[in-house]
mmCIF file with all atom_site columns, C-alpha atoms in Angstrom:
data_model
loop_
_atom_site.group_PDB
_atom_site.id
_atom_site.type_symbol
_atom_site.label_atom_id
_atom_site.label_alt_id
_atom_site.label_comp_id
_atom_site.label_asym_id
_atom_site.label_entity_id
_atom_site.label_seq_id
_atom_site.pdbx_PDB_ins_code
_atom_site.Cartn_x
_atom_site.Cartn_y
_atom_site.Cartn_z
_atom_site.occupancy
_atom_site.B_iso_or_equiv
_atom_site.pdbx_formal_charge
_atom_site.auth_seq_id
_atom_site.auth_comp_id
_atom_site.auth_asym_id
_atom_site.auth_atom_id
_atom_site.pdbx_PDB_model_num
ATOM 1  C CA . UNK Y 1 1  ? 104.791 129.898 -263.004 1.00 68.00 ? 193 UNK Y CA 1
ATOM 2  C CA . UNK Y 1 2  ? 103.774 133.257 -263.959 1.00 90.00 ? 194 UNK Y CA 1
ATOM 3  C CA . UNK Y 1 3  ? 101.823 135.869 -261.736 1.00 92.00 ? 195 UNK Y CA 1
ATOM 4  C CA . UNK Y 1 4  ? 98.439  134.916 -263.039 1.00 91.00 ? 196 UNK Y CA 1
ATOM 5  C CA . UNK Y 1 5  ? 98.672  131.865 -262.288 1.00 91.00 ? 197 UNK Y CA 1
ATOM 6  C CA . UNK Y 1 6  ? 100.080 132.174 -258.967 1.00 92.00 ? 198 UNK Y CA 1
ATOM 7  C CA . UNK Y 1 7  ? 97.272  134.418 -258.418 1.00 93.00 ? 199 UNK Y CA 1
ATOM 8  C CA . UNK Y 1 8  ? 94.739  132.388 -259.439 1.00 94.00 ? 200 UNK Y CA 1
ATOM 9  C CA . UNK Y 1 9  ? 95.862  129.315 -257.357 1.00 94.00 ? 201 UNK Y CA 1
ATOM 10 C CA . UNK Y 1 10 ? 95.752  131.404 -254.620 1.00 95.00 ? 202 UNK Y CA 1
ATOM 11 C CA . UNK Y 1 11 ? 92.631  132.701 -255.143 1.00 95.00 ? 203 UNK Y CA 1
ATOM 12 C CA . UNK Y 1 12 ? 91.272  129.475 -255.056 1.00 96.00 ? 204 UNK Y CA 1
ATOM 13 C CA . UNK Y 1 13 ? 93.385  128.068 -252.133 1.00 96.00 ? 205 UNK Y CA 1
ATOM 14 C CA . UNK Y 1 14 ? 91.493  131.063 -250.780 1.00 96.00 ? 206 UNK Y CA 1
ATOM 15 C CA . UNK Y 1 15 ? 88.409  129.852 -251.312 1.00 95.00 ? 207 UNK Y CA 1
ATOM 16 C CA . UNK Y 1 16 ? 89.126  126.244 -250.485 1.00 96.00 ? 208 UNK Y CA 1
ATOM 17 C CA . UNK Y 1 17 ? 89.855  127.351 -246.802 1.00 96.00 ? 209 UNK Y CA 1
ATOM 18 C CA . UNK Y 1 18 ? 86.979  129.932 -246.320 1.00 97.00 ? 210 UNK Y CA 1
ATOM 19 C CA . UNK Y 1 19 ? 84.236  126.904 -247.412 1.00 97.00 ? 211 UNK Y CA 1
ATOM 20 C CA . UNK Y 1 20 ? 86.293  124.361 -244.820 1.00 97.00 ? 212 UNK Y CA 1
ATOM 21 C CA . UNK Y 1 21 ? 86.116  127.152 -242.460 1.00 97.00 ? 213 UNK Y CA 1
ATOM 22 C CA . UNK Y 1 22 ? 82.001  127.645 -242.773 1.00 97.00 ? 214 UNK Y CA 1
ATOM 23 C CA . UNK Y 1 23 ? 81.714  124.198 -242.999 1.00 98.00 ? 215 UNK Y CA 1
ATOM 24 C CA . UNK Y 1 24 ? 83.847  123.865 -239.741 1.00 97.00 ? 216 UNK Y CA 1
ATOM 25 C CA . UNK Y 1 25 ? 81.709  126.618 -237.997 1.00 97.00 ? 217 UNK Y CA 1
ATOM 26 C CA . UNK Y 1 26 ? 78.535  124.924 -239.234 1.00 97.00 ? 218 UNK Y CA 1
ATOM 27 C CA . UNK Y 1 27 ? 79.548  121.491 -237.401 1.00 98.00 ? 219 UNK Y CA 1
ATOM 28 C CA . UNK Y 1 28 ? 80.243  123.678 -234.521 1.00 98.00 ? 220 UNK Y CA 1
ATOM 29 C CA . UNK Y 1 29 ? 77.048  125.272 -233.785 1.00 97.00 ? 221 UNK Y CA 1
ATOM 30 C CA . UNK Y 1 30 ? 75.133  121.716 -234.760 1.00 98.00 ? 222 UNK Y CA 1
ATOM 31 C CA . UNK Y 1 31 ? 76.628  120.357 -232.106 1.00 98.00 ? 223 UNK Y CA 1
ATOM 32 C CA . UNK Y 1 32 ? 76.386  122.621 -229.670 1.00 98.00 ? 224 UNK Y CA 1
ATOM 33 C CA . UNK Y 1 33 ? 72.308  122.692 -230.633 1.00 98.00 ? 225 UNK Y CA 1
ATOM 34 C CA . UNK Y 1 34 ? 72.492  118.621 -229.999 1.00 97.00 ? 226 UNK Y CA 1
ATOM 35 C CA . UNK Y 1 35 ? 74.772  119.010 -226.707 1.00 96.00 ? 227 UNK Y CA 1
ATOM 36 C CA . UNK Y 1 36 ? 72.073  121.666 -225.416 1.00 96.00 ? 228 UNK Y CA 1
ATOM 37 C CA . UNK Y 1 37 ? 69.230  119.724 -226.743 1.00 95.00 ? 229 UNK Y CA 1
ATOM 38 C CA . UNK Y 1 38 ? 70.829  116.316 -224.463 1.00 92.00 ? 230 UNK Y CA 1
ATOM 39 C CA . UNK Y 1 39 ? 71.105  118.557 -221.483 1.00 89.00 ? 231 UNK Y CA 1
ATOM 40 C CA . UNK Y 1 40 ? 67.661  120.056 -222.032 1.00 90.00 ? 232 UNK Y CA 1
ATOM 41 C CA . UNK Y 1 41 ? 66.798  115.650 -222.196 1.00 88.00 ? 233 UNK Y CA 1
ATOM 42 C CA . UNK Y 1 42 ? 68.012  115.111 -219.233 1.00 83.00 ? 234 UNK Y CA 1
ATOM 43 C CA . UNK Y 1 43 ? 66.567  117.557 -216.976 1.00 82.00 ? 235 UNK Y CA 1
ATOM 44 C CA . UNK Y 1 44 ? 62.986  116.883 -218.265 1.00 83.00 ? 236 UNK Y CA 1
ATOM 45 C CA . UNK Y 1 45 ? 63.569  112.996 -217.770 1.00 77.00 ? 237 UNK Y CA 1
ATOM 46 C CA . UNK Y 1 46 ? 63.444  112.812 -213.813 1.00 74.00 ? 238 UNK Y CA 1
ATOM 47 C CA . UNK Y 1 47 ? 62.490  116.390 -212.766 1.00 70.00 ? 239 UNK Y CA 1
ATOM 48 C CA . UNK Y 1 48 ? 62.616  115.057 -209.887 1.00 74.00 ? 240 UNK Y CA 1
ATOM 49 C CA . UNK Y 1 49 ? 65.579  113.234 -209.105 1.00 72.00 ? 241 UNK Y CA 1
ATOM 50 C CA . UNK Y 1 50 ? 67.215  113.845 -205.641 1.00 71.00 ? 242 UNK Y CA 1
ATOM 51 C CA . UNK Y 1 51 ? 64.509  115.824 -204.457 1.00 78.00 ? 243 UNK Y CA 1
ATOM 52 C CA . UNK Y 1 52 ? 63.919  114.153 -201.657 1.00 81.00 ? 244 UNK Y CA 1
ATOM 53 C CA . UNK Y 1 53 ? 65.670  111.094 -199.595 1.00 80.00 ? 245 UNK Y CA 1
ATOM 54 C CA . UNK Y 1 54 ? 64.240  107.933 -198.006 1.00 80.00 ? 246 UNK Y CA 1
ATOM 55 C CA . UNK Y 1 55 ? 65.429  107.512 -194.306 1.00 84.00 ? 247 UNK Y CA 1
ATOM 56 C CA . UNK Y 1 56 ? 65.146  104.518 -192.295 1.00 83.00 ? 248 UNK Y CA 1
ATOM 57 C CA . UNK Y 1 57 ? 66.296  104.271 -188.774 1.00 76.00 ? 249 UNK Y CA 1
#
């Protein structure tokens, strides 16, 4: 294989990893949005869960 070749597979093995790499980061952030978002759910749901406890004696 000759240099410009070599070069030019690297180049693209280059670019191959830097789009799995956005791609990767883009995943990332999504799902930390939807594990906030689930979190942000919950707490609205029952604002008022263990607030207050029913004693009987």
């Amino acid at each position: 294989m000759d240099i410009a070749a070599a070069s030019i597979v690297m180049n693209q093995n280059s670019l191959a990893l830097a789009a799995s790499i956005q791609v990767l980061s883009l995943a990332k952030e999504q799902a930390k949005q939807q594990g906030q978002d689930i979190v942000n759910m919950l707490k609205s749901a029952q604002p008022n869960l263990g607030q207050t406890i029913d004693i009987r004696v």
